[in-house]
């Protein structure tokens, strides 16, 4: 059955044109197909700049619409929106993927990746392709690449020196909602408290939480340092999300269209990674200048405590056999 003019107008009018239009065949739609992107990070975030660069690169084929600060979909709901066709692109946390694909909880474990290079090498490897294929097969989403945004550090309001996980006992540490995130808080020795990203500043200000864990660029962007007294450089997790596109949108592109789309994503991700690395180097002195105390804890103690917690957990039962060895070997 051919796609009639009436049906084309209906699809364009309901915002579903992106789902019915191939990247390589823009003539099948009334104008360019929409590419709606949603993320919880603010418009001042380096990753928002990353997406603007990506939007410029695909402007000839798509009408990009960026929504930031959780204004379109709240934190943790973007994945389902993609699956339902209410969104074309998202910046999805691996912790959210693990809710539907338990094997992915391995990629949320503390002290798994050494740095941004290790992360990049993994996702470009056969093991990384295996994990991405799980998402494509089970969730109907296509992962373009990992968006590194810094190593996660612990930031606290109480003026209590933290050296080992035992020092975090009883500390109400804000973690995003979800089992994988809450377990990460436990693996640091803290009392994890679920709270949306947009509520963290007020939570610290009012004492609803004692601390939060985020990469230093996030702490600066959201001005969390204004309501904190110290930062503990645990470096417990290489922070990354997954730049993701709907599997339907991806499959409707031609092979050449997919190559152009992927190249635009790769260039934007590389830009963001470099910017985050540069920013991380400068922010310790920035926060000291703001009066915060900066502590370097016993990372070996934190690493040992976290790894024991993970290996003894139910999460580890779902991990692909041999995957840890493959990651460590890279």
PDB file of C-alpha atoms in Angstrom:
ATOM      1  CA  UNK A   1       0.000   0.000   0.000  1.00  0.00           C
ATOM      2  CA  UNK A   2       1.477   3.394  -0.940  1.00  0.00           C
ATOM      3  CA  UNK A   3       1.798   6.257   1.507  1.00  0.00           C
ATOM      4  CA  UNK A   4      -0.946   8.661   0.533  1.00  0.00           C
ATOM      5  CA  UNK A   5      -0.773  12.453   0.731  1.00  0.00           C
ATOM      6  CA  UNK A   6      -3.501  12.381   3.386  1.00  0.00           C
ATOM      7  CA  UNK A   7      -1.508  10.007   5.553  1.00  0.00           C
ATOM      8  CA  UNK A   8       1.641  12.112   5.157  1.00  0.00           C
ATOM      9  CA  UNK A   9      -0.202  15.178   6.378  1.00  0.00           C
ATOM     10  CA  UNK A  10      -1.622  13.241   9.312  1.00  0.00           C
ATOM     11  CA  UNK A  11       1.802  12.013  10.355  1.00  0.00           C
ATOM     12  CA  UNK A  12       3.360  15.469  10.092  1.00  0.00           C
ATOM     13  CA  UNK A  13       0.504  17.004  12.059  1.00  0.00           C
ATOM     14  CA  UNK A  14       0.798  14.506  14.942  1.00  0.00           C
ATOM     15  CA  UNK A  15       4.564  14.838  15.289  1.00  0.00           C
ATOM     16  CA  UNK A  16       5.165  11.281  14.016  1.00  0.00           C
ATOM     17  CA  UNK A  17       6.816  12.266  10.750  1.00  0.00           C
ATOM     18  CA  UNK A  18      10.236  11.278  12.063  1.00  0.00           C
ATOM     19  CA  UNK A  19       8.973   7.747  12.564  1.00  0.00           C
ATOM     20  CA  UNK A  20       7.628   7.525   8.998  1.00  0.00           C
ATOM     21  CA  UNK A  21      10.464   9.243   7.160  1.00  0.00           C
ATOM     22  CA  UNK A  22      13.864   7.921   6.155  1.00  0.00           C
ATOM     23  CA  UNK A  23      16.933  10.059   6.679  1.00  0.00           C
ATOM     24  CA  UNK A  24      17.813   9.497   3.030  1.00  0.00           C
ATOM     25  CA  UNK A  25      14.309  10.224   1.717  1.00  0.00           C
ATOM     26  CA  UNK A  26      13.226  13.640   3.069  1.00  0.00           C
ATOM     27  CA  UNK A  27      10.876  14.052   0.097  1.00  0.00           C
ATOM     28  CA  UNK A  28       8.463  11.592   1.714  1.00  0.00           C
ATOM     29  CA  UNK A  29       7.530  14.128   4.411  1.00  0.00           C
ATOM     30  CA  UNK A  30       6.164  17.628   4.595  1.00  0.00           C
ATOM     31  CA  UNK A  31       9.515  19.293   5.337  1.00  0.00           C
ATOM     32  CA  UNK A  32      12.282  17.814   7.485  1.00  0.00           C
ATOM     33  CA  UNK A  33      11.415  15.106  10.037  1.00  0.00           C
ATOM     34  CA  UNK A  34      11.563  16.124  13.683  1.00  0.00           C
ATOM     35  CA  UNK A  35      14.375  14.908  15.894  1.00  0.00           C
ATOM     36  CA  UNK A  36      13.244  15.562  19.454  1.00  0.00           C
ATOM     37  CA  UNK A  37      15.999  15.192  22.059  1.00  0.00           C
ATOM     38  CA  UNK A  38      15.473  15.224  25.820  1.00  0.00           C
ATOM     39  CA  UNK A  39      18.010  15.330  28.661  1.00  0.00           C
ATOM     40  CA  UNK A  40      18.125  16.194  32.336  1.00  0.00           C
ATOM     41  CA  UNK A  41      21.266  18.329  32.050  1.00  0.00           C
ATOM     42  CA  UNK A  42      20.905  22.103  31.830  1.00  0.00           C
ATOM     43  CA  UNK A  43      21.320  24.243  28.732  1.00  0.00           C
ATOM     44  CA  UNK A  44      24.560  25.593  30.256  1.00  0.00           C
ATOM     45  CA  UNK A  45      26.043  22.087  30.356  1.00  0.00           C
ATOM     46  CA  UNK A  46      28.891  21.161  27.997  1.00  0.00           C
ATOM     47  CA  UNK A  47      26.659  18.345  26.725  1.00  0.00           C
ATOM     48  CA  UNK A  48      24.044  20.870  25.607  1.00  0.00           C
ATOM     49  CA  UNK A  49      26.772  22.475  23.503  1.00  0.00           C
ATOM     50  CA  UNK A  50      27.601  18.981  22.233  1.00  0.00           C
ATOM     51  CA  UNK A  51      24.019  18.530  21.075  1.00  0.00           C
ATOM     52  CA  UNK A  52      23.967  21.909  19.366  1.00  0.00           C
ATOM     53  CA  UNK A  53      27.019  20.862  17.355  1.00  0.00           C
ATOM     54  CA  UNK A  54      25.311  17.597  16.491  1.00  0.00           C
ATOM     55  CA  UNK A  55      22.144  19.489  15.471  1.00  0.00           C
ATOM     56  CA  UNK A  56      24.163  21.715  13.131  1.00  0.00           C
ATOM     57  CA  UNK A  57      25.742  18.655  11.515  1.00  0.00           C
ATOM     58  CA  UNK A  58      22.386  16.991  10.741  1.00  0.00           C
ATOM     59  CA  UNK A  59      20.465  20.214   9.979  1.00  0.00           C
ATOM     60  CA  UNK A  60      20.252  19.377   6.297  1.00  0.00           C
ATOM     61  CA  UNK A  61      18.206  16.272   7.049  1.00  0.00           C
ATOM     62  CA  UNK A  62      16.473  16.778  10.400  1.00  0.00           C
ATOM     63  CA  UNK A  63      14.680  19.509  12.323  1.00  0.00           C
ATOM     64  CA  UNK A  64      16.375  19.088  15.699  1.00  0.00           C
ATOM     65  CA  UNK A  65      14.446  20.085  18.831  1.00  0.00           C
ATOM     66  CA  UNK A  66      16.492  20.063  22.044  1.00  0.00           C
ATOM     67  CA  UNK A  67      14.846  19.988  25.471  1.00  0.00           C
ATOM     68  CA  UNK A  68      17.052  20.389  28.540  1.00  0.00           C
ATOM     69  CA  UNK A  69      16.726  20.408  32.316  1.00  0.00           C
ATOM     70  CA  UNK A  70      14.146  17.628  32.249  1.00  0.00           C
ATOM     71  CA  UNK A  71      11.596  20.057  30.783  1.00  0.00           C
ATOM     72  CA  UNK A  72      10.110  17.553  28.325  1.00  0.00           C
ATOM     73  CA  UNK A  73      10.636  14.258  30.179  1.00  0.00           C
ATOM     74  CA  UNK A  74      11.753  13.824  33.775  1.00  0.00           C
ATOM     75  CA  UNK A  75      14.948  12.008  34.731  1.00  0.00           C
ATOM     76  CA  UNK A  76      14.614   8.283  34.142  1.00  0.00           C
ATOM     77  CA  UNK A  77      11.573   8.500  31.834  1.00  0.00           C
ATOM     78  CA  UNK A  78      13.371   9.267  28.567  1.00  0.00           C
ATOM     79  CA  UNK A  79      14.009   5.606  27.731  1.00  0.00           C
ATOM     80  CA  UNK A  80      10.321   4.665  27.848  1.00  0.00           C
ATOM     81  CA  UNK A  81       9.471   7.791  25.832  1.00  0.00           C
ATOM     82  CA  UNK A  82      11.856   6.581  23.120  1.00  0.00           C
ATOM     83  CA  UNK A  83      10.284   3.136  23.151  1.00  0.00           C
ATOM     84  CA  UNK A  84       6.784   4.570  22.850  1.00  0.00           C
ATOM     85  CA  UNK A  85       7.694   6.845  19.953  1.00  0.00           C
ATOM     86  CA  UNK A  86       7.240  10.037  21.974  1.00  0.00           C
ATOM     87  CA  UNK A  87      10.909  10.942  21.530  1.00  0.00           C
ATOM     88  CA  UNK A  88      13.482  10.367  18.790  1.00  0.00           C
ATOM     89  CA  UNK A  89      16.734  10.856  20.743  1.00  0.00           C
ATOM     90  CA  UNK A  90      17.856  10.821  24.351  1.00  0.00           C
ATOM     91  CA  UNK A  91      20.871  10.864  26.642  1.00  0.00           C
ATOM     92  CA  UNK A  92      20.152   7.647  28.530  1.00  0.00           C
ATOM     93  CA  UNK A  93      21.852   6.563  31.766  1.00  0.00           C
ATOM     94  CA  UNK A  94      23.143   2.965  31.781  1.00  0.00           C
ATOM     95  CA  UNK A  95      21.365   2.618  35.132  1.00  0.00           C
ATOM     96  CA  UNK A  96      18.036   3.187  33.347  1.00  0.00           C
ATOM     97  CA  UNK A  97      18.888   0.586  30.720  1.00  0.00           C
ATOM     98  CA  UNK A  98      19.718  -1.910  33.479  1.00  0.00           C
ATOM     99  CA  UNK A  99      16.127  -1.681  34.764  1.00  0.00           C
ATOM    100  CA  UNK A 100      14.993  -3.465  31.605  1.00  0.00           C
ATOM    101  CA  UNK A 101      18.204  -5.315  30.719  1.00  0.00           C
ATOM    102  CA  UNK A 102      19.678  -6.544  34.054  1.00  0.00           C
ATOM    103  CA  UNK A 103      22.940  -7.639  32.401  1.00  0.00           C
ATOM    104  CA  UNK A 104      23.669  -3.943  31.863  1.00  0.00           C
ATOM    105  CA  UNK A 105      24.073  -3.395  35.612  1.00  0.00           C
ATOM    106  CA  UNK A 106      27.682  -4.495  35.121  1.00  0.00           C
ATOM    107  CA  UNK A 107      28.335  -1.169  33.366  1.00  0.00           C
ATOM    108  CA  UNK A 108      27.007   0.734  36.388  1.00  0.00           C
ATOM    109  CA  UNK A 109      29.451  -0.818  38.862  1.00  0.00           C
ATOM    110  CA  UNK A 110      31.859   1.356  40.835  1.00  0.00           C
ATOM    111  CA  UNK A 111      35.536   1.388  39.790  1.00  0.00           C
ATOM    112  CA  UNK A 112      34.833  -0.524  36.558  1.00  0.00           C
ATOM    113  CA  UNK A 113      36.359   1.871  34.004  1.00  0.00           C
ATOM    114  CA  UNK A 114      39.672   3.584  34.641  1.00  0.00           C
ATOM    115  CA  UNK A 115      39.062   6.753  32.643  1.00  0.00           C
ATOM    116  CA  UNK A 116      37.421   8.205  29.536  1.00  0.00           C
ATOM    117  CA  UNK A 117      39.844   6.399  27.208  1.00  0.00           C
ATOM    118  CA  UNK A 118      39.072   3.032  28.793  1.00  0.00           C
ATOM    119  CA  UNK A 119      35.357   3.762  28.436  1.00  0.00           C
ATOM    120  CA  UNK A 120      35.730   4.678  24.757  1.00  0.00           C
ATOM    121  CA  UNK A 121      37.842   1.595  23.991  1.00  0.00           C
ATOM    122  CA  UNK A 122      35.266  -0.653  25.601  1.00  0.00           C
ATOM    123  CA  UNK A 123      32.335   0.607  23.549  1.00  0.00           C
ATOM    124  CA  UNK A 124      34.415   0.311  20.360  1.00  0.00           C
ATOM    125  CA  UNK A 125      35.405  -3.283  21.197  1.00  0.00           C
ATOM    126  CA  UNK A 126      33.659  -6.574  20.439  1.00  0.00           C
ATOM    127  CA  UNK A 127      32.527  -6.719  24.083  1.00  0.00           C
ATOM    128  CA  UNK A 128      31.029  -3.244  23.809  1.00  0.00           C
ATOM    129  CA  UNK A 129      29.264  -4.191  20.578  1.00  0.00           C
ATOM    130  CA  UNK A 130      27.795  -7.182  22.406  1.00  0.00           C
ATOM    131  CA  UNK A 131      26.317  -4.954  25.098  1.00  0.00           C
ATOM    132  CA  UNK A 132      24.967  -2.466  22.549  1.00  0.00           C
ATOM    133  CA  UNK A 133      23.368  -5.298  20.578  1.00  0.00           C
ATOM    134  CA  UNK A 134      21.432  -6.317  23.720  1.00  0.00           C
ATOM    135  CA  UNK A 135      19.868  -2.854  23.833  1.00  0.00           C
ATOM    136  CA  UNK A 136      19.011  -2.894  20.133  1.00  0.00           C
ATOM    137  CA  UNK A 137      17.480  -6.380  20.329  1.00  0.00           C
ATOM    138  CA  UNK A 138      15.587  -6.022  23.618  1.00  0.00           C
ATOM    139  CA  UNK A 139      14.697  -2.334  23.751  1.00  0.00           C
ATOM    140  CA  UNK A 140      14.577  -1.300  20.106  1.00  0.00           C
ATOM    141  CA  UNK A 141      17.094   1.519  20.581  1.00  0.00           C
ATOM    142  CA  UNK A 142      20.356   2.281  18.797  1.00  0.00           C
ATOM    143  CA  UNK A 143      23.307   3.515  20.874  1.00  0.00           C
ATOM    144  CA  UNK A 144      25.469   6.062  19.062  1.00  0.00           C
ATOM    145  CA  UNK A 145      28.132   6.248  21.758  1.00  0.00           C
ATOM    146  CA  UNK A 146      28.989   6.952  25.409  1.00  0.00           C
ATOM    147  CA  UNK A 147      28.888  10.606  26.482  1.00  0.00           C
ATOM    148  CA  UNK A 148      31.562  11.007  29.145  1.00  0.00           C
ATOM    149  CA  UNK A 149      30.915  13.798  31.620  1.00  0.00           C
ATOM    150  CA  UNK A 150      33.582  13.313  34.287  1.00  0.00           C
ATOM    151  CA  UNK A 151      34.469  11.047  37.183  1.00  0.00           C
ATOM    152  CA  UNK A 152      31.896  11.113  39.966  1.00  0.00           C
ATOM    153  CA  UNK A 153      33.044  12.559  43.297  1.00  0.00           C
ATOM    154  CA  UNK A 154      31.283  12.840  46.649  1.00  0.00           C
ATOM    155  CA  UNK A 155      30.244  16.349  47.726  1.00  0.00           C
ATOM    156  CA  UNK A 156      29.059  16.966  51.291  1.00  0.00           C
ATOM    157  CA  UNK A 157      27.437  19.709  53.299  1.00  0.00           C
ATOM    158  CA  UNK A 158      28.651  18.432  56.733  1.00  0.00           C
ATOM    159  CA  UNK A 159      32.245  19.315  57.599  1.00  0.00           C
ATOM    160  CA  UNK A 160      33.368  15.765  58.317  1.00  0.00           C
ATOM    161  CA  UNK A 161      36.609  14.433  56.908  1.00  0.00           C
ATOM    162  CA  UNK A 162      36.040  11.285  54.855  1.00  0.00           C
ATOM    163  CA  UNK A 163      38.896   8.819  54.471  1.00  0.00           C
ATOM    164  CA  UNK A 164      37.247   5.382  54.151  1.00  0.00           C
ATOM    165  CA  UNK A 165      33.731   4.040  53.445  1.00  0.00           C
ATOM    166  CA  UNK A 166      33.195   3.691  57.194  1.00  0.00           C
ATOM    167  CA  UNK A 167      33.295   7.485  57.468  1.00  0.00           C
ATOM    168  CA  UNK A 168      30.228   7.732  55.218  1.00  0.00           C
ATOM    169  CA  UNK A 169      28.080   5.591  57.510  1.00  0.00           C
ATOM    170  CA  UNK A 170      24.789   7.388  58.188  1.00  0.00           C
ATOM    171  CA  UNK A 171      25.448  10.065  55.559  1.00  0.00           C
ATOM    172  CA  UNK A 172      22.305  10.717  53.494  1.00  0.00           C
ATOM    173  CA  UNK A 173      23.817  10.680  50.033  1.00  0.00           C
ATOM    174  CA  UNK A 174      21.527  11.713  47.201  1.00  0.00           C
ATOM    175  CA  UNK A 175      21.478   9.205  44.376  1.00  0.00           C
ATOM    176  CA  UNK A 176      19.150   9.157  41.363  1.00  0.00           C
ATOM    177  CA  UNK A 177      16.153   6.832  41.690  1.00  0.00           C
ATOM    178  CA  UNK A 178      16.613   3.221  40.612  1.00  0.00           C
ATOM    179  CA  UNK A 179      18.138   0.045  42.029  1.00  0.00           C
ATOM    180  CA  UNK A 180      21.533   0.400  40.327  1.00  0.00           C
ATOM    181  CA  UNK A 181      21.978   3.987  41.558  1.00  0.00           C
ATOM    182  CA  UNK A 182      20.867   3.166  45.104  1.00  0.00           C
ATOM    183  CA  UNK A 183      23.232   0.210  45.245  1.00  0.00           C
ATOM    184  CA  UNK A 184      26.097   2.442  44.156  1.00  0.00           C
ATOM    185  CA  UNK A 185      25.418   4.640  47.189  1.00  0.00           C
ATOM    186  CA  UNK A 186      25.515   1.587  49.451  1.00  0.00           C
ATOM    187  CA  UNK A 187      28.747   0.444  47.798  1.00  0.00           C
ATOM    188  CA  UNK A 188      30.332   3.705  48.949  1.00  0.00           C
ATOM    189  CA  UNK A 189      29.266   3.064  52.543  1.00  0.00           C
ATOM    190  CA  UNK A 190      26.580   5.767  52.608  1.00  0.00           C
ATOM    191  CA  UNK A 191      22.830   5.807  53.176  1.00  0.00           C
ATOM    192  CA  UNK A 192      21.511   6.383  49.609  1.00  0.00           C
ATOM    193  CA  UNK A 193      18.541   8.732  49.271  1.00  0.00           C
ATOM    194  CA  UNK A 194      16.641   8.896  45.951  1.00  0.00           C
ATOM    195  CA  UNK A 195      16.118  12.415  44.641  1.00  0.00           C
ATOM    196  CA  UNK A 196      15.708  14.001  41.199  1.00  0.00           C
ATOM    197  CA  UNK A 197      18.682  15.944  39.839  1.00  0.00           C
ATOM    198  CA  UNK A 198      16.743  19.219  39.721  1.00  0.00           C
ATOM    199  CA  UNK A 199      15.961  18.949  43.458  1.00  0.00           C
ATOM    200  CA  UNK A 200      19.523  18.414  44.708  1.00  0.00           C
ATOM    201  CA  UNK A 201      20.413  22.067  45.358  1.00  0.00           C
ATOM    202  CA  UNK A 202      17.349  22.589  47.547  1.00  0.00           C
ATOM    203  CA  UNK A 203      17.888  19.218  49.207  1.00  0.00           C
ATOM    204  CA  UNK A 204      21.399  20.237  50.272  1.00  0.00           C
ATOM    205  CA  UNK A 205      20.237  23.688  51.287  1.00  0.00           C
ATOM    206  CA  UNK A 206      17.456  22.396  53.553  1.00  0.00           C
ATOM    207  CA  UNK A 207      19.332  19.404  54.944  1.00  0.00           C
ATOM    208  CA  UNK A 208      17.032  16.831  53.353  1.00  0.00           C
ATOM    209  CA  UNK A 209      20.279  15.250  52.135  1.00  0.00           C
ATOM    210  CA  UNK A 210      23.839  15.497  53.442  1.00  0.00           C
ATOM    211  CA  UNK A 211      25.560  15.120  50.112  1.00  0.00           C
ATOM    212  CA  UNK A 212      25.482  14.171  46.449  1.00  0.00           C
ATOM    213  CA  UNK A 213      27.751  12.439  43.963  1.00  0.00           C
ATOM    214  CA  UNK A 214      28.455  14.057  40.614  1.00  0.00           C
ATOM    215  CA  UNK A 215      31.385  14.902  38.342  1.00  0.00           C
ATOM    216  CA  UNK A 216      32.965  18.268  39.103  1.00  0.00           C
ATOM    217  CA  UNK A 217      31.616  19.991  35.944  1.00  0.00           C
ATOM    218  CA  UNK A 218      28.074  19.125  37.081  1.00  0.00           C
ATOM    219  CA  UNK A 219      28.763  20.549  40.543  1.00  0.00           C
ATOM    220  CA  UNK A 220      29.826  23.796  38.899  1.00  0.00           C
ATOM    221  CA  UNK A 221      26.953  23.932  36.390  1.00  0.00           C
ATOM    222  CA  UNK A 222      24.293  23.366  39.030  1.00  0.00           C
ATOM    223  CA  UNK A 223      26.101  25.526  41.642  1.00  0.00           C
ATOM    224  CA  UNK A 224      25.965  22.727  44.228  1.00  0.00           C
ATOM    225  CA  UNK A 225      29.213  24.105  45.659  1.00  0.00           C
ATOM    226  CA  UNK A 226      27.222  27.006  47.112  1.00  0.00           C
ATOM    227  CA  UNK A 227      25.551  24.610  49.565  1.00  0.00           C
ATOM    228  CA  UNK A 228      28.484  22.250  50.205  1.00  0.00           C
ATOM    229  CA  UNK A 229      31.486  22.437  52.508  1.00  0.00           C
ATOM    230  CA  UNK A 230      33.735  19.805  50.936  1.00  0.00           C
ATOM    231  CA  UNK A 231      34.461  17.480  48.035  1.00  0.00           C
ATOM    232  CA  UNK A 232      35.856  13.984  48.538  1.00  0.00           C
ATOM    233  CA  UNK A 233      37.784  12.833  45.460  1.00  0.00           C
ATOM    234  CA  UNK A 234      36.587   9.227  45.467  1.00  0.00           C
ATOM    235  CA  UNK A 235      36.527   8.991  41.627  1.00  0.00           C
ATOM    236  CA  UNK A 236      34.219   6.030  42.178  1.00  0.00           C
ATOM    237  CA  UNK A 237      32.534   6.012  38.789  1.00  0.00           C
ATOM    238  CA  UNK A 238      33.495   7.196  35.323  1.00  0.00           C
ATOM    239  CA  UNK A 239      30.339   9.148  34.567  1.00  0.00           C
ATOM    240  CA  UNK A 240      28.719   8.489  31.212  1.00  0.00           C
ATOM    241  CA  UNK A 241      25.369   8.299  29.524  1.00  0.00           C
ATOM    242  CA  UNK A 242      24.476   6.874  26.127  1.00  0.00           C
ATOM    243  CA  UNK A 243      23.582   9.104  23.203  1.00  0.00           C
ATOM    244  CA  UNK A 244      20.702   7.091  21.800  1.00  0.00           C
ATOM    245  CA  UNK A 245      18.341   7.248  18.834  1.00  0.00           C
ATOM    246  CA  UNK A 246      15.096   5.380  18.304  1.00  0.00           C
ATOM    247  CA  UNK A 247      15.699   2.091  16.508  1.00  0.00           C
ATOM    248  CA  UNK A 248      12.862   2.912  14.128  1.00  0.00           C
ATOM    249  CA  UNK A 249      14.430   6.220  13.106  1.00  0.00           C
ATOM    250  CA  UNK A 250      17.825   4.545  12.713  1.00  0.00           C
ATOM    251  CA  UNK A 251      16.558   1.682  10.558  1.00  0.00           C
ATOM    252  CA  UNK A 252      14.710   4.041   8.223  1.00  0.00           C
ATOM    253  CA  UNK A 253      17.978   5.767   7.279  1.00  0.00           C
ATOM    254  CA  UNK A 254      19.958   4.524   4.295  1.00  0.00           C
ATOM    255  CA  UNK A 255      23.436   3.078   4.883  1.00  0.00           C
ATOM    256  CA  UNK A 256      24.968   6.406   3.835  1.00  0.00           C
ATOM    257  CA  UNK A 257      22.522   8.269   6.055  1.00  0.00           C
ATOM    258  CA  UNK A 258      23.518   6.145   9.042  1.00  0.00           C
ATOM    259  CA  UNK A 259      27.203   6.846   8.362  1.00  0.00           C
ATOM    260  CA  UNK A 260      26.610  10.607   8.279  1.00  0.00           C
ATOM    261  CA  UNK A 261      24.444  10.483  11.389  1.00  0.00           C
ATOM    262  CA  UNK A 262      27.029   8.403  13.284  1.00  0.00           C
ATOM    263  CA  UNK A 263      29.885  10.653  12.162  1.00  0.00           C
ATOM    264  CA  UNK A 264      27.996  13.700  13.465  1.00  0.00           C
ATOM    265  CA  UNK A 265      27.472  11.949  16.805  1.00  0.00           C
ATOM    266  CA  UNK A 266      31.120  10.857  17.033  1.00  0.00           C
ATOM    267  CA  UNK A 267      32.403  14.385  16.400  1.00  0.00           C
ATOM    268  CA  UNK A 268      30.022  15.889  18.953  1.00  0.00           C
ATOM    269  CA  UNK A 269      30.898  13.276  21.594  1.00  0.00           C
ATOM    270  CA  UNK A 270      34.647  13.803  21.045  1.00  0.00           C
ATOM    271  CA  UNK A 271      34.167  17.543  21.495  1.00  0.00           C
ATOM    272  CA  UNK A 272      32.266  17.036  24.757  1.00  0.00           C
ATOM    273  CA  UNK A 273      34.773  14.531  26.142  1.00  0.00           C
ATOM    274  CA  UNK A 274      37.701  16.873  25.542  1.00  0.00           C
ATOM    275  CA  UNK A 275      35.853  19.822  27.078  1.00  0.00           C
ATOM    276  CA  UNK A 276      34.966  17.807  30.185  1.00  0.00           C
ATOM    277  CA  UNK A 277      38.550  16.641  30.636  1.00  0.00           C
ATOM    278  CA  UNK A 278      39.846  20.193  30.410  1.00  0.00           C
ATOM    279  CA  UNK A 279      37.221  21.459  32.835  1.00  0.00           C
ATOM    280  CA  UNK A 280      37.925  18.749  35.398  1.00  0.00           C
ATOM    281  CA  UNK A 281      41.577  19.772  35.544  1.00  0.00           C
ATOM    282  CA  UNK A 282      40.718  23.347  36.490  1.00  0.00           C
ATOM    283  CA  UNK A 283      37.809  22.858  38.863  1.00  0.00           C
ATOM    284  CA  UNK A 284      39.658  21.652  41.965  1.00  0.00           C
ATOM    285  CA  UNK A 285      41.369  25.039  42.263  1.00  0.00           C
ATOM    286  CA  UNK A 286      38.080  26.774  41.441  1.00  0.00           C
ATOM    287  CA  UNK A 287      36.285  25.048  44.305  1.00  0.00           C
ATOM    288  CA  UNK A 288      39.154  25.727  46.700  1.00  0.00           C
ATOM    289  CA  UNK A 289      38.815  29.375  45.761  1.00  0.00           C
ATOM    290  CA  UNK A 290      35.154  29.165  46.740  1.00  0.00           C
ATOM    291  CA  UNK A 291      36.142  28.007  50.220  1.00  0.00           C
ATOM    292  CA  UNK A 292      35.479  24.281  49.865  1.00  0.00           C
ATOM    293  CA  UNK A 293      37.783  21.722  51.447  1.00  0.00           C
ATOM    294  CA  UNK A 294      39.102  19.120  49.002  1.00  0.00           C
ATOM    295  CA  UNK A 295      40.053  15.715  50.400  1.00  0.00           C
ATOM    296  CA  UNK A 296      41.800  12.765  48.769  1.00  0.00           C
ATOM    297  CA  UNK A 297      40.506   9.670  50.569  1.00  0.00           C
ATOM    298  CA  UNK A 298      41.916   6.144  50.666  1.00  0.00           C
ATOM    299  CA  UNK A 299      40.736   5.127  47.191  1.00  0.00           C
ATOM    300  CA  UNK A 300      42.057   1.593  47.619  1.00  0.00           C
ATOM    301  CA  UNK A 301      39.771   1.176  50.636  1.00  0.00           C
ATOM    302  CA  UNK A 302      36.795   2.519  48.686  1.00  0.00           C
ATOM    303  CA  UNK A 303      37.578   0.313  45.674  1.00  0.00           C
ATOM    304  CA  UNK A 304      37.940  -2.841  47.779  1.00  0.00           C
ATOM    305  CA  UNK A 305      34.744  -2.153  49.750  1.00  0.00           C
ATOM    306  CA  UNK A 306      32.722  -1.443  46.580  1.00  0.00           C
ATOM    307  CA  UNK A 307      33.984  -4.436  44.629  1.00  0.00           C
ATOM    308  CA  UNK A 308      33.166  -6.827  47.469  1.00  0.00           C
ATOM    309  CA  UNK A 309      29.669  -5.386  47.735  1.00  0.00           C
ATOM    310  CA  UNK A 310      29.032  -5.760  44.008  1.00  0.00           C
ATOM    311  CA  UNK A 311      30.401  -9.290  43.667  1.00  0.00           C
ATOM    312  CA  UNK A 312      28.226 -10.455  46.579  1.00  0.00           C
ATOM    313  CA  UNK A 313      25.098  -8.755  45.237  1.00  0.00           C
ATOM    314  CA  UNK A 314      22.148 -10.045  43.215  1.00  0.00           C
ATOM    315  CA  UNK A 315      23.143  -7.585  40.483  1.00  0.00           C
ATOM    316  CA  UNK A 316      26.312  -9.569  39.741  1.00  0.00           C
ATOM    317  CA  UNK A 317      24.277 -12.721  39.082  1.00  0.00           C
ATOM    318  CA  UNK A 318      22.995 -11.082  35.886  1.00  0.00           C
ATOM    319  CA  UNK A 319      26.403 -10.046  34.552  1.00  0.00           C
ATOM    320  CA  UNK A 320      27.556 -11.690  31.288  1.00  0.00           C
ATOM    321  CA  UNK A 321      30.117 -14.395  32.002  1.00  0.00           C
ATOM    322  CA  UNK A 322      33.674 -13.223  31.412  1.00  0.00           C
ATOM    323  CA  UNK A 323      32.675  -9.581  30.745  1.00  0.00           C
ATOM    324  CA  UNK A 324      34.709  -8.191  33.676  1.00  0.00           C
ATOM    325  CA  UNK A 325      37.836  -9.879  32.297  1.00  0.00           C
ATOM    326  CA  UNK A 326      37.153  -8.482  28.824  1.00  0.00           C
ATOM    327  CA  UNK A 327      36.780  -4.958  30.220  1.00  0.00           C
ATOM    328  CA  UNK A 328      39.922  -5.206  32.332  1.00  0.00           C
ATOM    329  CA  UNK A 329      41.928  -6.543  29.394  1.00  0.00           C
ATOM    330  CA  UNK A 330      41.343  -3.477  27.224  1.00  0.00           C
TER     331      UNK A 330
END
